[in-house]
CSV table of C-alpha atoms in Angstrom, one decimal:
chain,number,residue,atom,x,y,z
E,223,UNK,CA,34.4,87.0,253.6
E,224,UNK,CA,31.0,88.1,254.9
E,225,UNK,CA,31.8,87.4,258.5
E,226,UNK,CA,30.2,87.9,261.8
E,227,UNK,CA,32.9,90.5,262.6
E,228,UNK,CA,31.4,92.9,260.0
E,229,UNK,CA,28.9,94.5,262.5
E,230,UNK,CA,28.3,98.0,261.2
E,231,UNK,CA,24.6,98.8,261.1
E,232,UNK,CA,23.2,96.2,263.5
E,233,UNK,CA,21.2,97.5,266.4
E,234,UNK,CA,20.5,94.2,268.2
E,235,UNK,CA,23.1,94.2,270.9
E,236,UNK,CA,21.4,96.4,273.5
E,237,UNK,CA,23.0,99.1,275.7
E,238,UNK,CA,26.7,99.6,275.6
E,239,UNK,CA,28.2,97.9,278.6
E,240,UNK,CA,30.9,98.9,281.1
E,241,UNK,CA,31.2,102.5,280.1
E,242,UNK,CA,33.0,103.5,283.3
E,243,UNK,CA,35.5,100.6,283.2
E,244,UNK,CA,39.0,102.0,282.9
E,245,UNK,CA,41.2,99.0,283.4
E,246,UNK,CA,43.4,98.1,280.4
E,247,UNK,CA,43.4,94.4,281.4
E,248,UNK,CA,40.8,92.6,283.5
E,249,UNK,CA,42.9,89.5,284.3
E,250,UNK,CA,46.5,88.5,284.1
E,251,UNK,CA,45.9,86.1,281.2
E,252,UNK,CA,44.6,89.0,279.2
E,253,UNK,CA,48.0,90.7,279.6
E,254,UNK,CA,49.8,87.6,278.6
E,255,UNK,CA,47.7,86.8,275.5
E,256,UNK,CA,48.0,90.4,274.3
E,257,UNK,CA,51.8,90.3,274.7
E,258,UNK,CA,52.0,86.8,273.1
E,259,UNK,CA,50.2,88.0,270.0
E,260,UNK,CA,52.3,91.1,269.7
E,261,UNK,CA,55.6,89.4,270.4
E,262,UNK,CA,55.0,86.6,267.9
E,263,UNK,CA,53.9,88.9,265.0
E,264,UNK,CA,57.4,88.6,263.5
E,265,UNK,CA,56.6,85.0,262.8
E,266,UNK,CA,52.8,84.9,262.6
E,267,UNK,CA,52.0,88.3,261.1
E,268,UNK,CA,51.1,90.5,259.4
E,269,UNK,CA,48.3,92.0,261.5
E,270,UNK,CA,45.9,91.4,258.5
E,271,UNK,CA,46.4,87.7,259.0
E,272,UNK,CA,45.6,88.1,262.7
E,273,UNK,CA,42.4,90.0,261.9
E,274,UNK,CA,41.4,87.3,259.4
E,275,UNK,CA,42.1,84.6,262.0
E,276,UNK,CA,39.6,86.2,264.3
E,277,UNK,CA,37.1,86.6,261.4
E,278,UNK,CA,37.2,82.9,260.8
E,279,UNK,CA,36.1,82.0,264.4
E,280,UNK,CA,32.9,80.2,264.7
E,281,UNK,CA,30.4,83.1,264.7
E,282,UNK,CA,28.6,81.9,267.8
E,283,UNK,CA,31.9,81.8,269.7
E,284,UNK,CA,32.8,85.2,268.3
E,285,UNK,CA,29.7,86.7,269.8
E,286,UNK,CA,29.8,84.8,273.0
E,287,UNK,CA,33.4,85.4,274.0
E,288,UNK,CA,35.5,88.4,275.1
E,289,UNK,CA,37.9,90.3,273.0
E,290,UNK,CA,41.1,88.7,274.4
E,291,UNK,CA,39.5,85.2,273.9
E,292,UNK,CA,39.5,86.2,270.2
E,293,UNK,CA,43.2,86.7,270.5
E,294,UNK,CA,43.6,83.2,272.0
E,295,UNK,CA,41.8,81.8,268.9
E,296,UNK,CA,43.8,84.0,266.6
E,297,UNK,CA,47.3,83.0,267.8
E,298,UNK,CA,46.5,79.3,267.7
E,299,UNK,CA,44.9,79.5,264.3
E,300,UNK,CA,47.9,81.4,262.8
E,301,UNK,CA,50.6,79.2,264.5
E,302,UNK,CA,48.8,76.1,263.2
E,303,UNK,CA,48.2,77.4,259.7
E,304,UNK,CA,51.8,78.3,259.4
E,305,UNK,CA,53.0,75.0,260.7
E,306,UNK,CA,54.7,76.4,263.8
E,307,UNK,CA,52.4,74.5,266.1
E,308,UNK,CA,50.5,71.2,266.0
E,309,UNK,CA,47.3,70.2,267.6
E,310,UNK,CA,49.2,67.6,269.6
E,311,UNK,CA,51.5,70.3,271.0
E,312,UNK,CA,48.5,72.4,272.0
E,313,UNK,CA,46.9,69.4,273.6
E,314,UNK,CA,49.9,68.2,275.6
E,315,UNK,CA,51.7,71.5,276.1
E,316,UNK,CA,55.0,69.7,275.1
E,317,UNK,CA,57.2,70.7,272.2
E,318,UNK,CA,56.8,68.1,269.4
E,319,UNK,CA,57.3,68.0,265.7
E,320,UNK,CA,56.6,71.3,264.1
E,321,UNK,CA,58.2,73.6,261.6
E,322,UNK,CA,61.5,75.2,262.9
E,323,UNK,CA,61.9,78.9,263.1
E,324,UNK,CA,63.9,80.9,260.6
E,325,UNK,CA,65.5,83.1,263.3
E,326,UNK,CA,65.3,83.9,267.0
E,327,UNK,CA,62.3,85.7,268.5
E,328,UNK,CA,62.6,89.5,268.8
E,329,UNK,CA,64.2,90.6,272.0
E,330,UNK,CA,62.6,93.1,274.5
E,331,UNK,CA,64.7,95.8,272.9
E,332,UNK,CA,63.6,95.0,269.4
E,333,UNK,CA,60.0,94.9,270.5
E,334,UNK,CA,60.2,98.3,272.1
E,335,UNK,CA,61.7,99.6,268.9
E,336,UNK,CA,58.8,98.2,267.0
E,337,UNK,CA,56.2,99.7,269.4
E,338,UNK,CA,57.9,103.1,269.3
E,339,UNK,CA,58.8,103.1,265.6
E,340,UNK,CA,55.6,101.4,264.2
E,341,UNK,CA,55.1,99.6,261.0
E,342,UNK,CA,53.9,102.1,258.4
E,343,UNK,CA,51.4,100.7,255.9
E,344,UNK,CA,52.1,103.3,253.2
E,345,UNK,CA,54.4,102.6,250.3
E,346,UNK,CA,56.1,105.0,248.0
E,347,UNK,CA,54.5,104.2,244.6
E,348,UNK,CA,55.5,107.3,242.7
E,349,UNK,CA,53.9,106.1,239.4
E,350,UNK,CA,50.5,105.4,241.0
E,351,UNK,CA,48.2,108.4,241.0
E,352,UNK,CA,44.7,108.1,242.6
E,353,UNK,CA,42.1,107.5,240.0
E,354,UNK,CA,39.5,109.5,241.9
E,355,UNK,CA,40.1,113.2,242.7
E,356,UNK,CA,39.0,114.8,245.9
E,357,UNK,CA,35.3,115.7,245.7
E,358,UNK,CA,34.5,112.9,243.2
E,359,UNK,CA,31.3,110.9,243.8
E,360,UNK,CA,32.1,107.2,243.6
E,361,UNK,CA,30.3,104.0,244.4
E,362,UNK,CA,31.7,101.4,246.8
E,363,UNK,CA,31.6,98.2,244.7
E,364,UNK,CA,29.0,95.6,245.5
E,365,UNK,CA,31.2,92.4,245.3
E,366,UNK,CA,31.7,89.2,247.0
E,367,UNK,CA,35.2,88.7,248.5
E,368,UNK,CA,35.9,85.2,249.7
E,369,UNK,CA,39.0,86.0,251.9
E,370,UNK,CA,39.9,88.9,254.2
E,371,UNK,CA,38.6,92.3,253.2
E,372,UNK,CA,38.1,95.7,254.8
E,373,UNK,CA,35.2,96.6,252.5
E,374,UNK,CA,32.5,96.7,255.1
E,375,UNK,CA,29.2,95.3,254.0
E,376,UNK,CA,27.2,98.4,255.0
E,377,UNK,CA,28.8,100.6,252.3
E,378,UNK,CA,28.7,98.1,249.4
E,379,UNK,CA,26.8,99.6,246.5
E,380,UNK,CA,26.5,103.0,248.2
E,381,UNK,CA,27.5,106.3,246.7
E,382,UNK,CA,29.9,108.6,248.6
E,383,UNK,CA,32.3,111.4,248.0
E,384,UNK,CA,36.1,111.2,248.2
E,385,UNK,CA,37.3,113.5,251.0
E,386,UNK,CA,41.0,112.5,251.4
E,387,UNK,CA,43.9,110.8,249.7
E,388,UNK,CA,46.3,108.8,251.9
E,389,UNK,CA,48.9,107.7,249.3
E,390,UNK,CA,49.3,104.1,248.5
E,391,UNK,CA,48.7,101.6,251.3
E,392,UNK,CA,49.4,97.9,251.5
E,393,UNK,CA,46.2,96.0,250.3
E,394,UNK,CA,44.9,93.8,253.2
E,395,UNK,CA,42.9,91.6,250.9
E,396,UNK,CA,46.1,90.1,249.4
E,397,UNK,CA,48.5,90.8,252.3
E,398,UNK,CA,46.5,88.7,254.8
E,399,UNK,CA,46.9,85.7,252.5
E,400,UNK,CA,50.6,85.9,251.6
E,401,UNK,CA,49.7,87.2,248.2
E,402,UNK,CA,51.8,90.3,248.3
E,403,UNK,CA,51.5,93.9,249.4
E,404,UNK,CA,49.9,95.3,246.2
E,405,UNK,CA,50.0,98.9,247.5
E,406,UNK,CA,47.3,101.0,246.0
E,407,UNK,CA,45.6,104.4,246.6
E,408,UNK,CA,43.7,104.6,249.9
E,409,UNK,CA,40.8,107.1,250.2
E,410,UNK,CA,38.6,108.5,252.8
E,411,UNK,CA,35.0,108.5,251.5
E,412,UNK,CA,32.1,110.3,253.1
E,413,UNK,CA,28.7,108.6,252.9
E,414,UNK,CA,25.6,110.5,254.0
E,415,UNK,CA,23.6,108.7,256.7
E,416,UNK,CA,20.5,108.7,254.4
E,417,UNK,CA,22.4,107.0,251.6
E,418,UNK,CA,23.4,104.2,254.0
E,419,UNK,CA,20.4,103.8,256.2
E,420,UNK,CA,17.4,105.2,254.6
E,421,UNK,CA,15.2,108.3,254.6
E,422,UNK,CA,14.2,108.3,258.3
E,423,UNK,CA,17.7,109.0,259.8
E,424,UNK,CA,19.2,112.4,260.4
E,425,UNK,CA,19.9,114.3,257.2
E,426,UNK,CA,22.9,115.9,258.8
E,427,UNK,CA,24.8,112.9,259.8
E,428,UNK,CA,27.4,110.9,257.9
E,429,UNK,CA,30.0,108.2,258.0
E,430,UNK,CA,33.6,108.5,256.9
E,431,UNK,CA,35.4,105.3,256.0
E,432,UNK,CA,38.7,104.5,254.5
E,433,UNK,CA,38.6,102.5,251.3
E,434,UNK,CA,41.2,101.1,248.9
E,435,UNK,CA,40.9,101.9,245.2
E,436,UNK,CA,39.9,98.3,244.4
E,437,UNK,CA,36.8,98.8,246.5
E,438,UNK,CA,35.6,101.8,244.4
E,439,UNK,CA,34.0,102.3,241.0
E,440,UNK,CA,33.2,105.4,239.0
E,441,UNK,CA,29.7,106.6,238.6
E,442,UNK,CA,28.3,106.8,235.1
E,443,UNK,CA,29.2,109.9,233.0
E,444,UNK,CA,27.2,112.9,234.0
E,445,UNK,CA,26.3,111.7,237.5
E,446,UNK,CA,28.6,113.9,239.5
E,447,UNK,CA,25.7,116.1,240.6
E,448,UNK,CA,23.0,114.8,242.9
I,137,UNK,CA,15.7,106.2,264.4
I,138,UNK,CA,16.8,108.0,267.5
I,139,UNK,CA,13.2,108.0,268.9
I,140,UNK,CA,13.6,104.3,269.5
I,141,UNK,CA,15.7,103.2,272.4
I,142,UNK,CA,17.7,100.1,272.2
I,143,UNK,CA,17.3,99.1,275.8
I,144,UNK,CA,14.7,96.5,275.0
I,145,UNK,CA,17.3,94.5,273.1
I,146,UNK,CA,18.8,91.6,275.1
I,147,UNK,CA,22.0,92.5,277.0
I,148,UNK,CA,25.1,91.9,275.0
I,149,UNK,CA,26.6,88.5,275.6
I,150,UNK,CA,29.8,89.7,274.1
I,151,UNK,CA,32.8,90.8,276.2
I,152,UNK,CA,31.1,90.1,279.5
I,153,UNK,CA,33.0,91.1,282.5
I,154,UNK,CA,31.1,88.8,284.6
I,155,UNK,CA,32.9,85.7,283.5
I,156,UNK,CA,32.7,83.0,286.2
I,157,UNK,CA,35.8,82.4,288.3
I,158,UNK,CA,36.0,78.9,286.8
I,159,UNK,CA,35.9,80.2,283.3
I,160,UNK,CA,38.6,82.8,284.1
I,161,UNK,CA,40.7,80.1,285.7
I,162,UNK,CA,40.4,77.8,282.6
I,163,UNK,CA,41.4,80.7,280.4
I,164,UNK,CA,44.4,81.5,282.6
I,165,UNK,CA,45.6,77.9,282.4
I,166,UNK,CA,45.1,77.8,278.7
I,167,UNK,CA,47.1,81.0,278.1
I,168,UNK,CA,49.8,79.8,280.5
I,169,UNK,CA,50.2,76.6,278.5
I,170,UNK,CA,50.4,78.6,275.2
I,171,UNK,CA,52.9,80.9,276.8
I,172,UNK,CA,55.3,78.2,277.9
I,173,UNK,CA,54.9,76.4,274.6
I,174,UNK,CA,55.7,79.6,272.7
I,175,UNK,CA,58.7,80.3,274.9
I,176,UNK,CA,60.0,76.7,274.6
I,177,UNK,CA,59.6,76.8,270.8
I,178,UNK,CA,61.4,80.1,270.5
I,179,UNK,CA,58.3,81.9,269.0
I,180,UNK,CA,58.5,84.6,271.7
I,181,UNK,CA,61.1,85.9,274.1
I,182,UNK,CA,59.9,86.1,277.7
I,183,UNK,CA,61.5,89.5,278.4
I,184,UNK,CA,59.7,90.8,275.3
I,185,UNK,CA,56.4,89.8,276.7
I,186,UNK,CA,57.1,91.6,280.0
I,187,UNK,CA,58.2,94.7,278.1
I,188,UNK,CA,55.0,94.7,276.0
I,189,UNK,CA,52.8,94.5,279.1
I,190,UNK,CA,54.8,97.3,280.8
I,191,UNK,CA,54.6,99.6,277.8
I,192,UNK,CA,50.9,99.3,277.2
I,193,UNK,CA,49.9,99.3,280.9
I,194,UNK,CA,52.2,102.1,282.0
I,195,UNK,CA,53.6,104.1,279.2
I,196,UNK,CA,50.9,104.5,276.5
I,197,UNK,CA,47.5,105.9,277.4
I,198,UNK,CA,45.1,108.8,277.1
I,199,UNK,CA,47.5,111.0,279.0
I,200,UNK,CA,49.5,111.3,275.8
I,201,UNK,CA,46.5,112.3,273.7
I,202,UNK,CA,45.5,114.8,276.4
I,203,UNK,CA,48.8,116.5,276.0
I,204,UNK,CA,48.3,116.8,272.2
I,205,UNK,CA,44.8,118.3,272.7
I,206,UNK,CA,45.9,120.7,275.4
I,207,UNK,CA,48.8,121.9,273.2
I,208,UNK,CA,46.3,122.5,270.3
I,209,UNK,CA,44.1,124.5,272.6
I,210,UNK,CA,46.8,126.9,273.7
I,211,UNK,CA,48.9,127.1,270.5
I,212,UNK,CA,46.9,127.9,267.3
I,213,UNK,CA,49.9,127.2,265.1
I,214,UNK,CA,50.3,123.8,266.6
I,215,UNK,CA,46.6,123.2,266.1
I,216,UNK,CA,47.0,124.1,262.4
I,217,UNK,CA,49.9,121.6,262.1
I,218,UNK,CA,47.9,118.9,264.0
I,219,UNK,CA,44.9,119.3,261.6
I,220,UNK,CA,47.0,119.3,258.5
I,221,UNK,CA,49.6,116.6,259.4
I,222,UNK,CA,48.6,114.9,262.6
I,223,UNK,CA,51.3,112.2,262.6
I,224,UNK,CA,54.1,114.8,262.4
I,225,UNK,CA,52.5,117.1,264.9
I,226,UNK,CA,51.9,114.3,267.4
I,227,UNK,CA,55.6,113.2,266.9
I,228,UNK,CA,56.6,116.7,268.0
I,229,UNK,CA,55.4,115.8,271.4
I,230,UNK,CA,57.3,112.5,271.3
I,231,UNK,CA,54.4,110.2,270.6
I,232,UNK,CA,54.0,107.8,267.7
I,233,UNK,CA,54.6,104.2,266.7
I,234,UNK,CA,52.5,101.1,266.4
I,235,UNK,CA,48.9,101.8,265.5
I,236,UNK,CA,49.6,105.5,265.2
I,237,UNK,CA,51.7,105.5,262.0
I,238,UNK,CA,49.0,107.4,260.0
I,239,UNK,CA,47.2,109.7,262.3
I,240,UNK,CA,44.3,112.0,261.4
I,241,UNK,CA,42.9,114.5,263.9
I,242,UNK,CA,39.3,115.7,263.4
I,243,UNK,CA,38.0,118.8,265.2
I,244,UNK,CA,34.8,119.2,267.1
I,245,UNK,CA,33.1,122.6,266.8
I,246,UNK,CA,29.7,124.0,267.7
I,247,UNK,CA,28.5,122.7,264.3
I,248,UNK,CA,30.3,119.4,263.9
I,249,UNK,CA,30.7,116.5,266.3
I,250,UNK,CA,33.1,113.6,265.4
I,251,UNK,CA,33.0,110.0,266.8
I,252,UNK,CA,35.5,107.3,266.1
I,253,UNK,CA,34.8,103.5,265.7
I,254,UNK,CA,36.2,100.4,264.1
I,255,UNK,CA,33.2,98.4,263.0
I,256,UNK,CA,35.3,95.5,261.6
I,257,UNK,CA,37.6,94.9,264.6
I,258,UNK,CA,38.8,97.4,267.2
I,259,UNK,CA,41.4,99.7,265.5
I,260,UNK,CA,42.4,102.5,267.9
I,261,UNK,CA,45.2,105.0,268.1
I,262,UNK,CA,47.5,103.2,270.6
I,263,UNK,CA,50.3,105.8,270.9
I,264,UNK,CA,47.9,108.6,272.0
I,265,UNK,CA,45.1,106.7,273.7
I,266,UNK,CA,46.7,103.4,274.8
I,267,UNK,CA,44.6,100.2,274.4
I,268,UNK,CA,40.9,100.6,273.9
I,269,UNK,CA,38.3,100.4,276.7
I,270,UNK,CA,36.1,97.3,276.7
I,271,UNK,CA,33.0,99.1,275.4
I,272,UNK,CA,34.9,100.3,272.3
I,273,UNK,CA,35.6,96.6,271.4
I,274,UNK,CA,32.0,95.6,272.2
I,275,UNK,CA,29.5,94.6,269.5
I,276,UNK,CA,27.0,97.0,270.8
I,277,UNK,CA,29.2,100.1,270.2
I,278,UNK,CA,30.8,98.9,267.0
I,279,UNK,CA,27.5,97.9,265.3
I,280,UNK,CA,25.2,100.8,266.4
I,281,UNK,CA,27.4,103.9,266.3
I,282,UNK,CA,27.5,104.1,262.5
I,283,UNK,CA,23.7,103.8,262.1
I,284,UNK,CA,22.4,105.6,265.2
I,285,UNK,CA,25.3,107.7,266.6
I,286,UNK,CA,22.9,110.0,268.5
I,287,UNK,CA,21.5,107.2,270.6
I,288,UNK,CA,25.1,106.1,271.4
I,289,UNK,CA,25.9,109.7,272.4
I,290,UNK,CA,22.9,109.9,274.6
I,291,UNK,CA,24.0,106.7,276.4
I,292,UNK,CA,27.2,108.5,277.2
I,293,UNK,CA,25.3,111.5,278.4
I,294,UNK,CA,26.1,113.6,275.4
I,295,UNK,CA,23.1,115.4,273.8
I,296,UNK,CA,23.6,117.4,270.6
I,297,UNK,CA,21.3,119.9,269.0
I,298,UNK,CA,19.5,118.7,265.9
I,299,UNK,CA,21.5,121.1,263.7
I,300,UNK,CA,24.9,119.7,264.7
I,301,UNK,CA,26.4,117.4,262.1
I,302,UNK,CA,27.5,114.1,263.5
I,303,UNK,CA,30.5,112.5,261.6
I,304,UNK,CA,31.3,108.9,262.4
I,305,UNK,CA,34.8,107.8,261.5
I,306,UNK,CA,35.1,104.1,260.8
I,307,UNK,CA,38.8,103.1,261.0
I,308,UNK,CA,38.7,100.5,258.3
I,309,UNK,CA,42.4,100.9,257.2
I,310,UNK,CA,45.6,101.7,259.0
I,311,UNK,CA,44.7,105.4,259.4
I,312,UNK,CA,43.9,106.1,263.1
I,313,UNK,CA,41.6,108.9,264.2
I,314,UNK,CA,41.8,111.2,267.2
I,315,UNK,CA,39.0,113.7,268.1
I,316,UNK,CA,40.1,117.2,269.0
I,317,UNK,CA,37.3,118.1,271.5
I,318,UNK,CA,36.0,121.6,272.0
I,319,UNK,CA,37.7,123.6,274.7
I,320,UNK,CA,35.1,124.2,277.4
I,321,UNK,CA,34.2,127.8,278.2
I,322,UNK,CA,35.6,129.1,281.4
I,323,UNK,CA,39.0,127.6,281.0
I,324,UNK,CA,40.8,130.6,279.5
I,325,UNK,CA,42.8,131.1,282.7
I,326,UNK,CA,44.0,127.5,283.0
I,327,UNK,CA,47.6,126.5,282.2
I,328,UNK,CA,48.4,123.9,279.6
I,329,UNK,CA,49.1,121.4,282.5
I,330,UNK,CA,45.8,122.1,284.1
I,331,UNK,CA,44.0,121.7,280.8
I,332,UNK,CA,45.7,118.3,280.3
I,333,UNK,CA,44.0,117.0,283.5
I,334,UNK,CA,40.5,117.9,282.1
I,335,UNK,CA,40.8,116.0,278.9
I,336,UNK,CA,39.7,112.4,279.2
I,337,UNK,CA,39.8,109.4,276.8
I,338,UNK,CA,36.1,109.5,276.0
I,339,UNK,CA,36.3,113.0,274.7
I,340,UNK,CA,39.1,112.0,272.3
I,341,UNK,CA,37.0,109.1,271.0
I,342,UNK,CA,34.2,111.5,270.6
I,343,UNK,CA,31.5,110.0,272.9
I,344,UNK,CA,31.7,112.8,275.4
I,345,UNK,CA,32.5,116.5,275.6
I,346,UNK,CA,35.3,117.8,277.8
I,347,UNK,CA,33.7,118.8,281.1
I,348,UNK,CA,35.0,121.2,283.7
I,349,UNK,CA,35.3,119.0,286.8
């Protein structure tokens, strides 16, 4: 989806605000909505679904509201989409008729285990070798993706060089939509600033971005040199 | 591009800290309602919520990343391990977990300056830096740092020579990036613990250099 969240390359937002601000949370409700999202991931996740829930916000609301207000939108969208919560329940605050839960919510101990242990996104796919070797020039595909994707718009159609392999990682474009993990090679690709932004930017600067194999295509034969 | 400044653009409406008290109160009530609903329905465990707040407010933060950086400065073999397998090297110091499962550390030198961003959301290495500061999640930073990193650096008071290569790392997958800043000159007599105190969050995101305070 070409959403409002895909901000890379815009220069319209003015100076960066609040650079000296060190507080992790600015109000108690921010603490609570952060914790609510994290603690309910067992039912509402994966995190790719949460990201997509934010991406589906009304774009005007997305830009006009703060980060943790996005998390309010995300948790309600996910809980409703999955049938764990109804509009009536949100309206009244009283438990009504909604889908029952498959198991109890994770305890504090389980949550701490999750925070300390993490949820690795890599999968051991011994048969899958990366199609593009380190140093290979590739093009990020210029394609329309209707659902969740991590193929940022600013690299689509641009040529870069593979600089790292990360093994096979769960593919967010399917995983966010309950369509399976489909692990596939994940690459870091280096794009020169001039390839992305034009001839009047610094020739020395560059962007590195992580891209799944589905997002990449080979260049025509004989085009490995500039 | 860097000859333009972006200060003539309107102030970002996004992530305002000057929410009115009424708006804040309305949000507090809304979240309290969601919390009691979620607890009543069994979607969350109350003790788990309190644990999460405690962990991210008190336990995980840039002090962890500072220990990693200081160790790399004093121990060349550790630095080598950190640059070749950051996840394992960071785990040696006891750090790891959610949003730090696949770590990569990128080294600043006199010729290369690295900056980290997530243009699509706000991905950030939680185990070593904690939760991100407001500006990191702001549209202004996320949008501009990829296209005009030098103007962003200037806003943070960081000026680089023209011949320094600026590398912007866009955290678009589950790989998380930490910048290994340059060790400032004049710190050769400091202990590892003293070095830790010099290393701040912004230097490990890459928007500042480590300064001798």
